[in-house]
Amino acid sequence: RPWRLSAPAVPVPRAPTAAAAPPGMPPTLDAFGVVVADMGRAVAFYALLGLTFPDDAAAQRHVEATLPGGVRLMFDTRELVQQLCPDWTPPAGGHRTALAFRCDTPAEVDGVYAAVVAEGHPGKREPWDAFWGQRYAQLEDPDGNAVDLFADLQAS
């Protein structure tokens, strides 16, 4: 006899319809970003917690550590963030993090960005080809946190 599930007593919110979502797999949470005032101090601190970095990490403006399971923790200097987002200022009384979602292709970055903005959420920066070899876009979640979308440019 086939299994039958009863309907929930409370309506469950549904994901956007297939027509509203871009084709393919949904974006994957891939990285967390932290803005740092001093890369050397940040790298030294997180190395104490078991993260590994390239030998020249203290001199870099962007450094990544891959966590168990493959998620990356990324550090960007204030100077790099201000170069990418000229109106950025250090937050007061809040966190210094951003979420970054990997997309399969540069076209998916564009499609996901457009779909989220079409649903009424603010876009911080429209998709662009970043100098580090990725298609990149920035959204803002309902709490004002940055949510980045990206794909390797070679994926096009």
Short mmCIF file of C-alpha atoms in Angstrom, two decimals:
data_model
loop_
_atom_site.label_atom_id
_atom_site.label_comp_id
_atom_site.label_asym_id
_atom_site.label_seq_id
_atom_site.Cartn_x
_atom_site.Cartn_y
_atom_site.Cartn_z
CA ARG A 1 0.00 0.00 0.00
CA PRO A 2 1.51 3.40 -0.93
CA TRP A 3 2.43 5.85 1.81
CA ARG A 4 0.19 8.87 2.23
CA LEU A 5 1.21 11.98 4.06
CA SER A 6 -1.44 14.13 5.61
CA ALA A 7 -1.43 17.86 4.92
CA PRO A 8 0.14 19.99 7.65
CA ALA A 9 -2.24 21.79 10.00
CA VAL A 10 -0.44 25.10 9.36
CA PRO A 11 0.32 26.26 5.81
CA VAL A 12 4.02 25.86 4.97
CA PRO A 13 5.66 28.70 3.00
CA ARG A 14 6.62 27.50 -0.48
CA ALA A 15 9.74 28.27 -2.45
CA PRO A 16 9.32 30.49 -5.54
CA THR A 17 7.82 28.67 -8.49
CA ALA A 18 10.09 27.16 -11.12
CA ALA A 19 9.17 30.04 -13.44
CA ALA A 20 10.62 32.57 -10.97
CA ALA A 21 13.83 30.62 -10.25
CA PRO A 22 16.70 30.25 -12.71
CA PRO A 23 17.17 26.76 -14.18
CA GLY A 24 19.68 24.34 -12.70
CA MET A 25 20.74 23.72 -9.16
CA PRO A 26 20.20 26.43 -6.54
CA PRO A 27 23.23 28.42 -5.36
CA THR A 28 25.42 26.77 -2.73
CA LEU A 29 26.64 28.51 0.42
CA ASP A 30 30.40 28.44 -0.14
CA ALA A 31 32.10 31.04 2.03
CA PHE A 32 31.89 33.48 4.94
CA GLY A 33 33.70 36.82 4.73
CA VAL A 34 35.16 38.95 7.50
CA VAL A 35 36.52 42.48 7.08
CA VAL A 36 39.72 43.03 9.05
CA ALA A 37 41.68 46.12 10.01
CA ASP A 38 45.01 44.27 10.16
CA MET A 39 45.46 41.11 8.07
CA GLY A 40 48.56 40.01 9.96
CA ARG A 41 46.78 40.10 13.32
CA ALA A 42 43.71 38.34 11.92
CA VAL A 43 45.78 35.55 10.32
CA ALA A 44 47.80 35.07 13.50
CA PHE A 45 44.64 34.88 15.63
CA TYR A 46 42.81 32.39 13.39
CA ALA A 47 45.98 30.29 13.00
CA LEU A 48 45.77 29.79 16.77
CA LEU A 49 42.37 28.22 16.15
CA GLY A 50 43.76 25.73 13.64
CA LEU A 51 43.18 27.50 10.32
CA THR A 52 45.96 27.35 7.76
CA PHE A 53 46.96 30.17 5.44
CA PRO A 54 49.54 30.75 2.69
CA ASP A 55 52.97 31.83 3.96
CA ASP A 56 52.51 35.38 2.62
CA ALA A 57 48.94 35.78 3.98
CA ALA A 58 49.81 38.64 6.34
CA ALA A 59 50.81 40.78 3.35
CA GLN A 60 47.68 40.05 1.28
CA ARG A 61 44.45 42.06 0.99
CA HIS A 62 42.35 38.88 0.56
CA VAL A 63 43.08 35.56 2.29
CA GLU A 64 41.06 32.35 2.50
CA ALA A 65 41.11 29.29 4.76
CA THR A 66 39.17 26.18 3.74
CA LEU A 67 37.24 24.72 6.64
CA PRO A 68 36.46 21.03 7.13
CA GLY A 69 33.65 20.22 4.73
CA GLY A 70 34.97 22.65 2.14
CA VAL A 71 33.38 25.93 3.28
CA ARG A 72 35.85 28.82 3.15
CA LEU A 73 36.44 31.57 5.68
CA MET A 74 37.62 34.67 3.82
CA PHE A 75 39.32 37.76 5.18
CA ASP A 76 39.43 41.10 3.33
CA THR A 77 41.22 44.22 4.48
CA ARG A 78 39.23 47.40 4.98
CA GLU A 79 41.18 48.93 2.11
CA LEU A 80 40.13 46.19 -0.32
CA VAL A 81 36.49 46.40 0.76
CA GLN A 82 36.54 50.19 0.36
CA GLN A 83 38.03 49.75 -3.13
CA LEU A 84 35.21 47.36 -4.11
CA CYS A 85 32.46 49.28 -2.29
CA PRO A 86 33.51 52.94 -2.04
CA ASP A 87 30.59 53.88 0.24
CA TRP A 88 31.41 51.12 2.79
CA THR A 89 32.22 52.19 6.32
CA PRO A 90 33.03 49.94 9.26
CA PRO A 91 29.80 48.89 10.96
CA ALA A 92 29.04 50.22 14.43
CA GLY A 93 27.52 47.85 16.94
CA GLY A 94 27.14 45.02 14.44
CA HIS A 95 28.89 42.11 12.82
CA ARG A 96 31.47 42.30 10.03
CA THR A 97 30.38 39.27 8.02
CA ALA A 98 28.93 38.48 4.63
CA LEU A 99 27.58 35.28 3.10
CA ALA A 100 28.77 34.18 -0.33
CA PHE A 101 26.88 31.70 -2.52
CA ARG A 102 28.60 29.84 -5.36
CA CYS A 103 26.65 29.60 -8.60
CA ASP A 104 27.42 27.11 -11.38
CA THR A 105 27.92 29.72 -14.12
CA PRO A 106 28.26 33.47 -14.58
CA ALA A 107 24.80 33.45 -16.20
CA GLU A 108 23.38 31.91 -13.02
CA VAL A 109 24.84 34.81 -10.99
CA ASP A 110 22.93 37.20 -13.25
CA GLY A 111 19.74 35.12 -13.11
CA VAL A 112 19.70 34.63 -9.34
CA TYR A 113 20.48 38.32 -8.77
CA ALA A 114 17.62 39.36 -11.07
CA ALA A 115 15.18 36.88 -9.47
CA VAL A 116 15.95 38.04 -5.91
CA VAL A 117 15.73 41.74 -6.83
CA ALA A 118 12.46 41.04 -8.68
CA GLU A 119 11.08 39.66 -5.40
CA GLY A 120 11.66 43.09 -3.82
CA HIS A 121 14.99 42.54 -2.04
CA PRO A 122 17.65 45.24 -2.43
CA GLY A 123 20.56 44.70 -4.76
CA LYS A 124 23.76 46.29 -3.46
CA ARG A 125 25.86 45.84 -6.61
CA GLU A 126 24.74 44.46 -9.95
CA PRO A 127 26.74 41.56 -11.44
CA TRP A 128 30.21 42.38 -12.75
CA ASP A 129 33.32 40.52 -13.88
CA ALA A 130 35.70 40.88 -10.95
CA PHE A 131 39.46 41.20 -11.40
CA TRP A 132 39.99 37.96 -9.41
CA GLY A 133 38.33 35.87 -12.14
CA GLN A 134 34.73 35.58 -10.99
CA ARG A 135 31.34 36.92 -11.97
CA TYR A 136 30.18 38.65 -8.80
CA ALA A 137 27.07 40.38 -7.48
CA GLN A 138 25.96 41.67 -4.09
CA LEU A 139 22.51 41.59 -2.51
CA GLU A 140 21.24 42.67 0.88
CA ASP A 141 19.25 40.35 3.15
CA PRO A 142 16.27 41.60 5.18
CA ASP A 143 18.57 42.50 8.07
CA GLY A 144 20.98 44.51 5.95
CA ASN A 145 23.68 41.79 5.74
CA ALA A 146 25.63 41.45 2.52
CA VAL A 147 24.89 38.31 0.50
CA ASP A 148 27.24 37.74 -2.42
CA LEU A 149 26.70 35.61 -5.52
CA PHE A 150 29.64 34.40 -7.60
CA ALA A 151 30.81 31.97 -10.27
CA ASP A 152 34.16 31.34 -11.89
CA LEU A 153 34.37 33.19 -15.20
CA GLN A 154 35.77 30.04 -16.84
CA ALA A 155 32.38 28.38 -16.13
CA SER A 156 30.72 30.38 -18.94
#
